[in-house]
Every structure is written in C-alpha cells, then in structure tokens.
Backbone as ProteinMPNN parsed JSONL, in Angstrom:
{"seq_chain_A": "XXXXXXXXXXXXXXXXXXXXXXXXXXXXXXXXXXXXXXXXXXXXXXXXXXXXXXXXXXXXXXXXXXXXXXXXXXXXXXXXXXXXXXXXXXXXXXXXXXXXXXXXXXXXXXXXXXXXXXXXXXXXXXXXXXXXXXXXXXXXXXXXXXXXXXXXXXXXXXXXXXXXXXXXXXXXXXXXXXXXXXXXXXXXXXXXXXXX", "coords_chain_A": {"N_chain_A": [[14.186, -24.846, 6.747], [11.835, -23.037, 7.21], [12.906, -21.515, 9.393], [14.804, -19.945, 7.818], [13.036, -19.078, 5.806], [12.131, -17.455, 7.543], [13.629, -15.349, 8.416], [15.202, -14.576, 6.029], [12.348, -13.213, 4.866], [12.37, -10.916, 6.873], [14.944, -9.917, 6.239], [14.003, -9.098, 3.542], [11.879, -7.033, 4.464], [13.298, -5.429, 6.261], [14.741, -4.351, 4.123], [13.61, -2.995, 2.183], [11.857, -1.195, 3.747], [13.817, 0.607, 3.852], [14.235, 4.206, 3.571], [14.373, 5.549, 0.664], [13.604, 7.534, -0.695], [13.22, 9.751, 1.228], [15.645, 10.022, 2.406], [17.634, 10.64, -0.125], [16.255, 13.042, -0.766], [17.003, 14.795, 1.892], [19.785, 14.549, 1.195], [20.239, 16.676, -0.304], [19.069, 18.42, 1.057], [16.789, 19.062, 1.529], [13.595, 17.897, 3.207], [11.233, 15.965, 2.111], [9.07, 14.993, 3.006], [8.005, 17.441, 4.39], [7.351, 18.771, 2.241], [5.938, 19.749, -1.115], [3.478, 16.834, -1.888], [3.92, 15.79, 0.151], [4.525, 12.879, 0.849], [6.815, 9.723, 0.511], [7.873, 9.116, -1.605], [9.258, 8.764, -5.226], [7.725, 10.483, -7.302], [6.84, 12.766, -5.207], [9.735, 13.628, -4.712], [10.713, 13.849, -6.828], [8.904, 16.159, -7.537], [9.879, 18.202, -5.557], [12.729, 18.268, -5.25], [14.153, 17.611, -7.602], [14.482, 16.641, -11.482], [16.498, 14.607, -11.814], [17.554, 13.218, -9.172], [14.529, 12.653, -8.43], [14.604, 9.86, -10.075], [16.411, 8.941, -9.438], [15.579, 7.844, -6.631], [13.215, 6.535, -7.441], [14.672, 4.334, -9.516], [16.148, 2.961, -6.738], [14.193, 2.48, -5.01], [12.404, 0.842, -6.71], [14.411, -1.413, -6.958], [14.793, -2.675, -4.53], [12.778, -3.885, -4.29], [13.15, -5.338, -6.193], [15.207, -7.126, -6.101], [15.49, -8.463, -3.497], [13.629, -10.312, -3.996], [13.328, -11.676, -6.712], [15.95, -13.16, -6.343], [15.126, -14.712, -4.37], [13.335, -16.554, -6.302], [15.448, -18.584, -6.585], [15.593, -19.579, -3.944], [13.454, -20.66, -2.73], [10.261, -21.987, -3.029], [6.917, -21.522, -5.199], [5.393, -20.588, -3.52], [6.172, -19.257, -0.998], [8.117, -17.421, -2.452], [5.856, -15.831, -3.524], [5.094, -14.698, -1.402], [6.989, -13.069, -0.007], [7.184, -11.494, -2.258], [4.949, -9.668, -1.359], [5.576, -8.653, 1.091], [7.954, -7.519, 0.612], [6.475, -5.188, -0.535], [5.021, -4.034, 1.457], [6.551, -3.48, 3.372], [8.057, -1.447, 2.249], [5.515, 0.45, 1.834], [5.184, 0.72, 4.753], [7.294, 1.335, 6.428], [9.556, 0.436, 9.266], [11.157, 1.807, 10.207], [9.896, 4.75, 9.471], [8.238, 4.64, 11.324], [5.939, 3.273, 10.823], [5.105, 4.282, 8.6], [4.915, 5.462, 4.978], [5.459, 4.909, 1.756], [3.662, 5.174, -1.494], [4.391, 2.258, -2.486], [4.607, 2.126, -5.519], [7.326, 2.035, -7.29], [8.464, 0.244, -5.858], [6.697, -2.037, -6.101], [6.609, -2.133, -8.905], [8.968, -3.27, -9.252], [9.439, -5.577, -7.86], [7.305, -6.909, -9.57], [8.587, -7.032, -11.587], [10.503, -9.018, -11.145], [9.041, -10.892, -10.409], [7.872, -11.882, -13.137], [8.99, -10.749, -15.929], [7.742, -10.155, -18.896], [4.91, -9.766, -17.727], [5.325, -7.616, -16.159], [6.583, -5.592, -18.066], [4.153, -4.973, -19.547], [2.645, -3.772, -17.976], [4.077, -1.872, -17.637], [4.28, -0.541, -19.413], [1.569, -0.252, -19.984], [1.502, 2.331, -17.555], [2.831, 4.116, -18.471], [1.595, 4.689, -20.3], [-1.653, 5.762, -19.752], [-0.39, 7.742, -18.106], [0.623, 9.402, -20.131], [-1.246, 10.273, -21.723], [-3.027, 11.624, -19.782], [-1.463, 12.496, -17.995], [-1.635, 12.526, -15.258], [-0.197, 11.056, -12.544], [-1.202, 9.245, -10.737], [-3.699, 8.562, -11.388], [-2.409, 6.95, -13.156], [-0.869, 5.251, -11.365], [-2.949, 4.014, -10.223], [-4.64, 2.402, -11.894], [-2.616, 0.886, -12.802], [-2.312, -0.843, -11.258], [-5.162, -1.758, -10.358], [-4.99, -3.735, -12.587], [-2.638, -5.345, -12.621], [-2.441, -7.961, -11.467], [-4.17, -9.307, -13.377], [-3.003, -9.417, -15.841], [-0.478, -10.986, -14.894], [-1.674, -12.923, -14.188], [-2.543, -14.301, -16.262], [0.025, -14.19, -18.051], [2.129, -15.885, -16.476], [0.444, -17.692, -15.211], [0.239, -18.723, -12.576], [-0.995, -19.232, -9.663], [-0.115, -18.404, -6.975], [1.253, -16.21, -7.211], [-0.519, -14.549, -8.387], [-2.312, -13.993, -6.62], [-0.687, -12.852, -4.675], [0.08, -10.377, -6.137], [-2.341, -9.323, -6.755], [-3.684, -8.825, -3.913], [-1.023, -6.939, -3.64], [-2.083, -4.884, -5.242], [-4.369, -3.79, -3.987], [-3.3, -2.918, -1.673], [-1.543, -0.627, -2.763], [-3.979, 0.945, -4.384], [-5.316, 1.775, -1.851], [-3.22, 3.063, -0.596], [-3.446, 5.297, -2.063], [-5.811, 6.95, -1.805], [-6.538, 9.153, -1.153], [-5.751, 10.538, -2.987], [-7.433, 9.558, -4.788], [-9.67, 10.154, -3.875], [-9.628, 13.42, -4.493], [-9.128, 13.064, -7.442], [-11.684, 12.291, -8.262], [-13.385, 14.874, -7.167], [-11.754, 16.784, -8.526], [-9.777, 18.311, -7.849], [-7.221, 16.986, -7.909], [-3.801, 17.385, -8.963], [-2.055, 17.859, -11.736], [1.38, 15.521, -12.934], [4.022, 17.703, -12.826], [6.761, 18.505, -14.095], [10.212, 19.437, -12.473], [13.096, 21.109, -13.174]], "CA_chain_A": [[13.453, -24.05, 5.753], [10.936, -21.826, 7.964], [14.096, -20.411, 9.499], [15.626, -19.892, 6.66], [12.456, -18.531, 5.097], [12.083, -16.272, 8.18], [14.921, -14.685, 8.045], [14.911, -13.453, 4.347], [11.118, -12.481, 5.298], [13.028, -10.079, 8.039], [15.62, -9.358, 5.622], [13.219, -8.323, 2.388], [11.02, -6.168, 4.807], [13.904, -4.408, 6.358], [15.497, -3.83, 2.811], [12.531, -2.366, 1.653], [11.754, -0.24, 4.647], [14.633, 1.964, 3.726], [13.293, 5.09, 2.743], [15.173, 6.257, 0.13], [13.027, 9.082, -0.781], [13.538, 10.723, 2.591], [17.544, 9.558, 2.222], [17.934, 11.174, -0.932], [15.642, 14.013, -0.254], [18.123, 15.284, 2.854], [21.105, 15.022, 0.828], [19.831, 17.835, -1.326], [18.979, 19.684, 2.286], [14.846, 19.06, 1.589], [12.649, 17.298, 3.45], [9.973, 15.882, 1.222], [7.367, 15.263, 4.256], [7.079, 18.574, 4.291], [7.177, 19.31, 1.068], [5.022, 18.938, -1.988], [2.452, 16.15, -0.997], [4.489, 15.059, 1.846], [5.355, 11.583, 0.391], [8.563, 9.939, 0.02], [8.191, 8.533, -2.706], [9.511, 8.814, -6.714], [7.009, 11.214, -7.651], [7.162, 14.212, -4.897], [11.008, 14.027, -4.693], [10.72, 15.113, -8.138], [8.42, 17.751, -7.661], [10.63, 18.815, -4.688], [14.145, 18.186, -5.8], [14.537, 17.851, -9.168], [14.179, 14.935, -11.711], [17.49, 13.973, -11.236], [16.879, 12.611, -7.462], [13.828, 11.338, -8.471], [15.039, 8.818, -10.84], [17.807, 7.962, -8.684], [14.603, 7.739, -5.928], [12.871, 5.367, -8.425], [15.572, 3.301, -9.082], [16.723, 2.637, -5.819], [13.403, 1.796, -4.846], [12.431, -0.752, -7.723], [15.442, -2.609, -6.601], [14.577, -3.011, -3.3], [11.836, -4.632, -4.446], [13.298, -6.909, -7.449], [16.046, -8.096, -5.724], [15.133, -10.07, -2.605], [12.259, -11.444, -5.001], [14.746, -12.144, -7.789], [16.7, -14.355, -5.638], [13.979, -15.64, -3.403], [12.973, -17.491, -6.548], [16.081, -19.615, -6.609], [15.974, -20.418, -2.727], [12.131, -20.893, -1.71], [8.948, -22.579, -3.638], [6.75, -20.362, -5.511], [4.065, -20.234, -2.823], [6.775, -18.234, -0.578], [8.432, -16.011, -3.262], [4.674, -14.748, -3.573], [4.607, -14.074, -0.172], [8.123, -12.313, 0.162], [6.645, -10.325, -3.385], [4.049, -9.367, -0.671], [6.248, -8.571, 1.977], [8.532, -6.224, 0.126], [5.643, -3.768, -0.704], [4.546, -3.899, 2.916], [8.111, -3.217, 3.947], [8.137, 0.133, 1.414], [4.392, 1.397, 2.635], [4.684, 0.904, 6.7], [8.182, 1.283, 7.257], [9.22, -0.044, 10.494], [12.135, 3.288, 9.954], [8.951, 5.413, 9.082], [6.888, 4.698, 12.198], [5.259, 2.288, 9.928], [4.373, 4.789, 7.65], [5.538, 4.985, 3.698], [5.262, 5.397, 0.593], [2.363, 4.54, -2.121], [4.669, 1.049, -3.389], [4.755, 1.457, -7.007], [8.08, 1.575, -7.596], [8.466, -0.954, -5.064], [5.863, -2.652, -6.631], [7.186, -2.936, -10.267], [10.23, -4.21, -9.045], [8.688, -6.583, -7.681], [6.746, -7.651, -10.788], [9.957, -7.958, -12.896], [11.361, -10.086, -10.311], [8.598, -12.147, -10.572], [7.408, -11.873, -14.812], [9.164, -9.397, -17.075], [6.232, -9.668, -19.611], [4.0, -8.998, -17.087], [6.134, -5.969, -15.506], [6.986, -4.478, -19.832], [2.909, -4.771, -20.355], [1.727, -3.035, -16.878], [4.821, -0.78, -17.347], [3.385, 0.817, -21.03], [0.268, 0.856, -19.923], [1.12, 2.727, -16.699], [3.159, 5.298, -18.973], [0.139, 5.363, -21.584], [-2.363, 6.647, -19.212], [0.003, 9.388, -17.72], [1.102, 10.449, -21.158], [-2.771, 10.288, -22.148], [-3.734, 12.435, -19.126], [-0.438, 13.689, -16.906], [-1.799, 11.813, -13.779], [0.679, 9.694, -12.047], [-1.695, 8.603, -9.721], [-4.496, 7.464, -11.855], [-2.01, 5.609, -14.181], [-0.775, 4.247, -10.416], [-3.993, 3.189, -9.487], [-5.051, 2.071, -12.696], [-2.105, -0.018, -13.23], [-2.216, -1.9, -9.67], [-5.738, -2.469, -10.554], [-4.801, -4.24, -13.796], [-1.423, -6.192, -12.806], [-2.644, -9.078, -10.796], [-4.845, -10.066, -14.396], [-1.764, -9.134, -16.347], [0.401, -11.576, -14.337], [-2.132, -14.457, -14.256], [-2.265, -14.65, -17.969], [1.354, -14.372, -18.557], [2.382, -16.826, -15.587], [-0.277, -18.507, -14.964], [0.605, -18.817, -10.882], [-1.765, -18.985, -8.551], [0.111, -17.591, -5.904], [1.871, -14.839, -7.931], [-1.49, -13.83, -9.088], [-2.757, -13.308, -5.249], [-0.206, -11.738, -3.974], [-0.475, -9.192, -7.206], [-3.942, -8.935, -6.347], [-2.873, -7.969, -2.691], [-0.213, -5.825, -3.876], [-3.022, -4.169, -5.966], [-5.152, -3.561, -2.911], [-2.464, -2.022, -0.702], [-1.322, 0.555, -3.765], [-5.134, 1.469, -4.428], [-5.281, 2.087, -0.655], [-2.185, 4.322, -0.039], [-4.044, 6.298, -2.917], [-7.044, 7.276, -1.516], [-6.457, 10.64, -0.808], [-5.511, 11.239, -4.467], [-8.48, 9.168, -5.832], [-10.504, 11.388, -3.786], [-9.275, 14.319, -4.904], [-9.197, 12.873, -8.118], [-13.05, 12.416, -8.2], [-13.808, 15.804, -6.789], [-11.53, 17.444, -9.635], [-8.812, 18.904, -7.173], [-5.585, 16.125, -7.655], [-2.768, 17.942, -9.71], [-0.978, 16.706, -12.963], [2.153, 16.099, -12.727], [4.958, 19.012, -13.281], [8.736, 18.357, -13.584], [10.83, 20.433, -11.957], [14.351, 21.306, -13.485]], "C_chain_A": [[12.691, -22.902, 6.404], [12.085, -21.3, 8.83], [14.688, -19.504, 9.058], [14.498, -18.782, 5.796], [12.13, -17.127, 6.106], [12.849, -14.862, 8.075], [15.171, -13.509, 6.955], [13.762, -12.696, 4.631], [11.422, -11.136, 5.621], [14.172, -9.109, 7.109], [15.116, -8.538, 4.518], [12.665, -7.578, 3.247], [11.969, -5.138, 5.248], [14.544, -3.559, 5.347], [14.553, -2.664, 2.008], [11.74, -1.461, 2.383], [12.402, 1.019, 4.636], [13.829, 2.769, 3.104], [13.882, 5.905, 2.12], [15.175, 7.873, -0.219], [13.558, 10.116, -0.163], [15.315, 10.84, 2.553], [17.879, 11.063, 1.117], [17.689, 12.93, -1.069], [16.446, 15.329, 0.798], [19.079, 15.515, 2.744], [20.991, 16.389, 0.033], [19.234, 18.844, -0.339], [17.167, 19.626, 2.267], [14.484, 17.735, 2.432], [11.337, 16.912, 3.312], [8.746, 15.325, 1.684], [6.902, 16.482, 4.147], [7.007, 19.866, 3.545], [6.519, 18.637, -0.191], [3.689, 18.038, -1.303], [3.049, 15.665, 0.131], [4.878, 13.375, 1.809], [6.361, 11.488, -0.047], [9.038, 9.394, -1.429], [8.915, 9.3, -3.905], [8.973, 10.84, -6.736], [7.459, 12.656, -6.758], [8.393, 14.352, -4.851], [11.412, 14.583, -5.749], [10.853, 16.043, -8.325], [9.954, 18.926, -6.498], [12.037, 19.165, -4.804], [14.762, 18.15, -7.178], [14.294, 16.331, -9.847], [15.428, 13.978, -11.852], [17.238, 12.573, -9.699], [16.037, 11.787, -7.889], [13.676, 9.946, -9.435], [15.88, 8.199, -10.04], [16.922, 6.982, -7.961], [13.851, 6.067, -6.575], [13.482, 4.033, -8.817], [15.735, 2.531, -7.971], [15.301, 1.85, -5.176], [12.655, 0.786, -5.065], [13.156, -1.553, -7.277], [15.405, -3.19, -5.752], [13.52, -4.169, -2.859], [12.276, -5.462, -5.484], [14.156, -7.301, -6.751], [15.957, -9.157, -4.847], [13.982, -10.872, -3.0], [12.842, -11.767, -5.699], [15.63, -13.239, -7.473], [15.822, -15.207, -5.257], [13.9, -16.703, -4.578], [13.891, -18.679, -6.696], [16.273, -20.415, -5.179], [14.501, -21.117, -2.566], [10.903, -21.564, -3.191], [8.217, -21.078, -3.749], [6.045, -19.865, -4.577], [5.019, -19.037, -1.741], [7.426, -17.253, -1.077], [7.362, -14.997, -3.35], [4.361, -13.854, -2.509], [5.556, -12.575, 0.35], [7.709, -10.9, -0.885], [6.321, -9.149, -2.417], [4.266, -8.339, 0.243], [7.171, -6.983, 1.56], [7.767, -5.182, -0.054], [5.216, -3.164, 0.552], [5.514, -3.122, 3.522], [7.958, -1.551, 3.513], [6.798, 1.338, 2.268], [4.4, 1.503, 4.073], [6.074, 0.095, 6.881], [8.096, 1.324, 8.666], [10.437, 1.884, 10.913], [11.093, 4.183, 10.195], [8.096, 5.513, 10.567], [6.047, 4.247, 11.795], [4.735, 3.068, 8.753], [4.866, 4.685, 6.029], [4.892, 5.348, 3.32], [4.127, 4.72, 0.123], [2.736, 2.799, -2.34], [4.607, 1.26, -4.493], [5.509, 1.587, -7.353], [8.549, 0.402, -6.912], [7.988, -1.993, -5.63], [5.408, -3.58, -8.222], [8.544, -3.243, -9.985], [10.034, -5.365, -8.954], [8.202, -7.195, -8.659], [7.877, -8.179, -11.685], [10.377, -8.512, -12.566], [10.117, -11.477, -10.5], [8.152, -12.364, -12.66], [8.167, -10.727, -15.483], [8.359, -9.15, -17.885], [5.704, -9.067, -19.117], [4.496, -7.639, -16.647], [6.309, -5.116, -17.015], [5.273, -4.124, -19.921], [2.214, -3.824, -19.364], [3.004, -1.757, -17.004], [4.65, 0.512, -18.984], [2.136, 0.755, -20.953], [0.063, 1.635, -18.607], [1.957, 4.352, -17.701], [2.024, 5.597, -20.418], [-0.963, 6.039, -21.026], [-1.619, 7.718, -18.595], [0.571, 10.122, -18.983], [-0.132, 11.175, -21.478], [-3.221, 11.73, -21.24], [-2.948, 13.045, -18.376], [-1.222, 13.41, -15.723], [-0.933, 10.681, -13.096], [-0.236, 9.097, -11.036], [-2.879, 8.024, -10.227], [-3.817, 6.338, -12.706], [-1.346, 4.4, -12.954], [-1.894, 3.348, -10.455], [-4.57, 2.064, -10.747], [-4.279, 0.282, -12.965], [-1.831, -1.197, -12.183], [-3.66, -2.334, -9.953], [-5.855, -3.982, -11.807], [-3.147, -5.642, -13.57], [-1.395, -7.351, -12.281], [-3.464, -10.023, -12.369], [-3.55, -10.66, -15.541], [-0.73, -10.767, -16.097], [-0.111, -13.25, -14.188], [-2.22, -14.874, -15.43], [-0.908, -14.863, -18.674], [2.157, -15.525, -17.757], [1.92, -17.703, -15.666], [-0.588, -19.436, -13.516], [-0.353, -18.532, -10.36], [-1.636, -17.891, -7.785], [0.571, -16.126, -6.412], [0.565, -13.761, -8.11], [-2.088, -12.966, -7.813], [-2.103, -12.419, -4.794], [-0.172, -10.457, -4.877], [-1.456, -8.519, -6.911], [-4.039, -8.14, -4.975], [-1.962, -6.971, -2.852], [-0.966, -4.866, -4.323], [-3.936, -3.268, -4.698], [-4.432, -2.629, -1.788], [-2.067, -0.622, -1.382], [-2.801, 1.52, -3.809], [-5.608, 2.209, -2.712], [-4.638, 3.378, -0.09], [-2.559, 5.384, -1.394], [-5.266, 7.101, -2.985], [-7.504, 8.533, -1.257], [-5.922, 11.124, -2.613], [-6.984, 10.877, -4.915], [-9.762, 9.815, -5.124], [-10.626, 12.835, -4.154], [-9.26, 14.566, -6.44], [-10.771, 13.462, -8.948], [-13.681, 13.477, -7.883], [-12.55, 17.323, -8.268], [-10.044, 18.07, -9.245], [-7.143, 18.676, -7.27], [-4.868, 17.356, -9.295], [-2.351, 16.868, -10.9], [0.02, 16.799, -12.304], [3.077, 17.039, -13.423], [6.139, 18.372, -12.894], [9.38, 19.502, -12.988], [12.313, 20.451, -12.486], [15.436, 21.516, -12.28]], "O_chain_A": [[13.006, -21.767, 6.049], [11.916, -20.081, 8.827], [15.075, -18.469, 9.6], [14.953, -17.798, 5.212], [11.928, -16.006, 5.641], [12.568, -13.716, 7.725], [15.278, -12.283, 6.955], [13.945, -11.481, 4.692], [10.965, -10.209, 4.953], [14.268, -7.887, 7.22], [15.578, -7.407, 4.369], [13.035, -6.554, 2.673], [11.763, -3.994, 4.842], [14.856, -2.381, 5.518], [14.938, -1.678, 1.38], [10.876, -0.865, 1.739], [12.012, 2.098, 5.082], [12.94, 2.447, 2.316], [14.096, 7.008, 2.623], [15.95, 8.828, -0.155], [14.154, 11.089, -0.627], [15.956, 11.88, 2.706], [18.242, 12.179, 1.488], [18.515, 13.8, -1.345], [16.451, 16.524, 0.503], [19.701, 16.286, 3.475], [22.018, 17.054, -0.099], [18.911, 19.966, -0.728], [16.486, 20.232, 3.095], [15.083, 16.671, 2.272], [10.417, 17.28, 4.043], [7.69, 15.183, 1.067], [5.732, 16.761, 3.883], [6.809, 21.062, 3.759], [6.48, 17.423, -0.392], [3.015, 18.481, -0.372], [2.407, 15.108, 1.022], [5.469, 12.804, 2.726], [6.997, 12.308, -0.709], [10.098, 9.31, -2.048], [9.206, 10.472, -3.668], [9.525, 11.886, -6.395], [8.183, 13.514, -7.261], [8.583, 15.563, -4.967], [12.205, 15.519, -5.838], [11.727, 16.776, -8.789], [10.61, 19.935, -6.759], [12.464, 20.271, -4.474], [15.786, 18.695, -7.59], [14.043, 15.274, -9.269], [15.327, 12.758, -11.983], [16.839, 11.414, -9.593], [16.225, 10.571, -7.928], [12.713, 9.179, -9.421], [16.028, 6.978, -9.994], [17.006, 5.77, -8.161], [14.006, 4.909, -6.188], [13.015, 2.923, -8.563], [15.478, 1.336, -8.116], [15.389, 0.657, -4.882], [12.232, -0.024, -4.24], [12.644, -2.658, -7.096], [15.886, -4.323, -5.794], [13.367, -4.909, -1.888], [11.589, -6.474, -5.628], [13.828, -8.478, -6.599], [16.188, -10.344, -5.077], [13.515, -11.864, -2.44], [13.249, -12.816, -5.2], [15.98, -14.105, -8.275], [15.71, -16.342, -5.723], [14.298, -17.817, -4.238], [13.362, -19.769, -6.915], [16.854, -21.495, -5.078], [14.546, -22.297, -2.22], [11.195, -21.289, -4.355], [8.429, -20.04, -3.123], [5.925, -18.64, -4.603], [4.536, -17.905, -1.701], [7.488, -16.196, -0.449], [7.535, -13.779, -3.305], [3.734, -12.795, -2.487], [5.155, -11.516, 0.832], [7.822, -9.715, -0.572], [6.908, -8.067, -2.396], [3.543, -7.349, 0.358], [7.073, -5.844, 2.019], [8.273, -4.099, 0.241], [5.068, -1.95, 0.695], [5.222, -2.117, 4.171], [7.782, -0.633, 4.314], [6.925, 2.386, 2.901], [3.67, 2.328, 4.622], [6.23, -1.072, 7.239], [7.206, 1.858, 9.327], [10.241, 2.75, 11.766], [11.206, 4.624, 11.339], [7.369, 6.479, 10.799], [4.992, 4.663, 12.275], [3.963, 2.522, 7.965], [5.293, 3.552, 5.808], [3.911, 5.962, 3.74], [3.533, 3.887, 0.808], [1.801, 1.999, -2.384], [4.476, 0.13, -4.963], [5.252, 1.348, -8.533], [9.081, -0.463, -7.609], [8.725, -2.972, -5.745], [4.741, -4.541, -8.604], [9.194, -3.512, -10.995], [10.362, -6.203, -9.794], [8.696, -8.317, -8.766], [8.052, -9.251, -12.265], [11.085, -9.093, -13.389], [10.346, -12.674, -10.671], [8.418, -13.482, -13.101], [7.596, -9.639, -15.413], [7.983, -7.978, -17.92], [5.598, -7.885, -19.444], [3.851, -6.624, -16.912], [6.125, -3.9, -16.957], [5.009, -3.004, -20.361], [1.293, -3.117, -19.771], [2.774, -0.703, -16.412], [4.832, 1.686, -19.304], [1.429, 1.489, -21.643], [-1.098, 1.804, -18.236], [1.546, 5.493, -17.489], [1.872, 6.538, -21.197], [-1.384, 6.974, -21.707], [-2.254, 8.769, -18.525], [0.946, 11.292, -18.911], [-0.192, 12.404, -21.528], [-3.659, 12.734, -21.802], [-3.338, 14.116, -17.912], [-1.466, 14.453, -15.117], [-1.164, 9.481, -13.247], [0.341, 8.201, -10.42], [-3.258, 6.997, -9.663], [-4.286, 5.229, -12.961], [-1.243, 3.194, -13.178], [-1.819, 2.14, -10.677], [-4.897, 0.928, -10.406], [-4.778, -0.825, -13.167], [-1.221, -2.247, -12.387], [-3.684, -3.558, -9.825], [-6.635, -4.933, -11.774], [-2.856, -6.558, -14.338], [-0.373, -8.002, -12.498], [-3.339, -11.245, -12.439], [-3.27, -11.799, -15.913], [-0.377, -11.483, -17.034], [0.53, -14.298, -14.112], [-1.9, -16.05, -15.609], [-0.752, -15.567, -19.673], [2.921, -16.164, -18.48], [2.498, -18.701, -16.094], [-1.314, -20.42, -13.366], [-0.741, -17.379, -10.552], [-2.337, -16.884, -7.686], [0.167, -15.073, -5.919], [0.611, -12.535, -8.006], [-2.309, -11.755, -7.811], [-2.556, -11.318, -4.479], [-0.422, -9.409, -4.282], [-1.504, -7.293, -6.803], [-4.422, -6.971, -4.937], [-2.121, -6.001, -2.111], [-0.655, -3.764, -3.87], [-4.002, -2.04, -4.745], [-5.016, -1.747, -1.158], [-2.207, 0.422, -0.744], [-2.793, 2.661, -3.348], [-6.283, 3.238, -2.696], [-5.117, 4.319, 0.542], [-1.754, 6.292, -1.599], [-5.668, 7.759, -3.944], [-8.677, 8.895, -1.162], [-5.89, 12.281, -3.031], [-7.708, 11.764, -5.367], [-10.798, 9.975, -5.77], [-11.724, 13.389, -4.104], [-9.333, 15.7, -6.911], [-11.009, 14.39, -9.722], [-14.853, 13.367, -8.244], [-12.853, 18.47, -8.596], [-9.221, 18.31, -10.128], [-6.205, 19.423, -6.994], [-5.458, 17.846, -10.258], [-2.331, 15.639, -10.964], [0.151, 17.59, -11.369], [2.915, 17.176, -14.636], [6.479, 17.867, -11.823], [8.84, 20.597, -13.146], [12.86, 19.442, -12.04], [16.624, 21.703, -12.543]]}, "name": "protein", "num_of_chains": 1, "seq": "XXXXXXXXXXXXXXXXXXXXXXXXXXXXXXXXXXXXXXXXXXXXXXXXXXXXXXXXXXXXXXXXXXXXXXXXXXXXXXXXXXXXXXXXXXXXXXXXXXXXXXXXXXXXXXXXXXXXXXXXXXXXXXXXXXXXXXXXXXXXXXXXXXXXXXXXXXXXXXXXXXXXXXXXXXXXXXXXXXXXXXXXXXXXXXXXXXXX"}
C-alpha cells in the first residue's frame, strides 16, 4: 500500500506539474511569462493568446487535477485521496518543470473538487462565476471562492479529510494571489478583458 500510494503521489504531482499554459502558449509562438501578468495559467493565456487557448489551457488543467483524484478514490482510503487532492494543486503551483514555480491552482483546483464532490465543485463553480460577472475580477472571484470551498465541501460531504485538504487547497490559492489581492486593495488589479 505505501508503495503503491507513493508512487501515484509521484505520479499525480508530476501530472500536474505539466505546465500547460506555457505548452500551449509556445505553440501559438508567445511566451506568457513574459507576457501579460507573467502567469501560466487559464486567465493570462487568454489575455495573451486568445480565448480559444485559454479554454483549451483551462481544460487541460482541470483534468490534471480531476483525474488522478477521480481514480485515487477507487484505489486508496479517503484519508489519502485527500492528500493526493492536496498534492495535485502543489504539483500545478511549484512545478518541479517550472523550477518549482506555477500557476495560481484554480483550475487545478476545481478539478480537483469535482473529483472529489460535484455538488460541492457546481456550488463553488456559480458562485466563482457570480462574483466575476458581478464585478469582472477573476481574481477576487478566485480568492473568494478558495476561501469558501473547504465550508462548501464539508456540508455537502461531510469528510473530515476532504474538508482539510480543501481548507489547505484554500490557503495555497489565497497565497499565489497575493500580489493581486494587493493590488486589489490599493485599487490598481485589472478586470478582466477577452481578447479575440
């Protein structure tokens, strides 16, 4: 079992290390480090490439994160699916590819959730598109909705562990946002803009 659970561990973090952003980003001849905000994520591949890409971006990244959680729950007890949850977001923000560095996690991050609750992932996923319709901030309806999905997930579950590592997932998202939610607070952060 702890072999076995290693392993996948090794396998979800490298899966989720890919950085699609940057992938996708290069096929289209841009490099979205050093462009837009310089993240690889969803969001600036957008701004940078079009919204094509960043849907693909989005996609590809959600998956990365529901799938080796998606499975996990038929091999491992819940107390290690929570952990693997855990693992995958880690994997996305401090690629080992990256130089440990990465993205914010939140597509990573609702993958993850639907792999572990679909309720919980449909109820944090309309109210993360109700505050950016509300206000055209993807980064407060991020932050907002990572503060909110660990409560979300204990009410609909009712998991201990699910709920922690949520709660942790919450904490790492709010983190790799800190430079928005400062910017935020000082008046400076951007809406976002699509790009055709």
């Amino acid at each position: 079992m702890e072999i076995n659970l290693i392993l996948y561990a090794v396998f979800t973090y490298l899966l989720a290390s890919i950085p699609f952003g940057l992938i996708v980003g290069k096929l289209f001849g841009k490099d979205v480090r050093k462009e837009g905000s310089g993240n690889i994520g969803a969001t600036n591949v957008t701004r940078v490439v079009g919204k094509k890409a960043g849907i693909l971006v989005f996609i590809l990244d959600s998956l990365k994160g529901f799938l080796p959680v998606y499975f996990s729950k038929y091999i491992f007890e819940t107390k290690y699916v929570a952990i693997l949850a855990l693992v995958a977001v880690l994997g996305h923000c401090f690629s080992i590819f990256l130089k440990f560095k990465g993205g914010k996690g939140v597509a990573t991050a609702i993958g993850v959730l639907y792999a572990l609750s679909f309720k919980s992932a449909l109820i944090v996923s309309l109210f993360w598109l109700g505050v950016f319709l509300t206000t055209g901030y993807v980064s407060l309806a991020s932050v907002l909705s990572a503060g909110i999905s660990w409560s979300v997930l204990h009410v609909i579950s009712g998991s201990i562990e699910y709920t922690l590592s949520a709660f942790l997932i919450g904490l790492i998202i709010i983190f790799k946002h800190k430079d928005n939610i400062k910017r935020f607070l000082e008046g400076r952060e951007n809406r976002f803009i699509y790009k055709d």
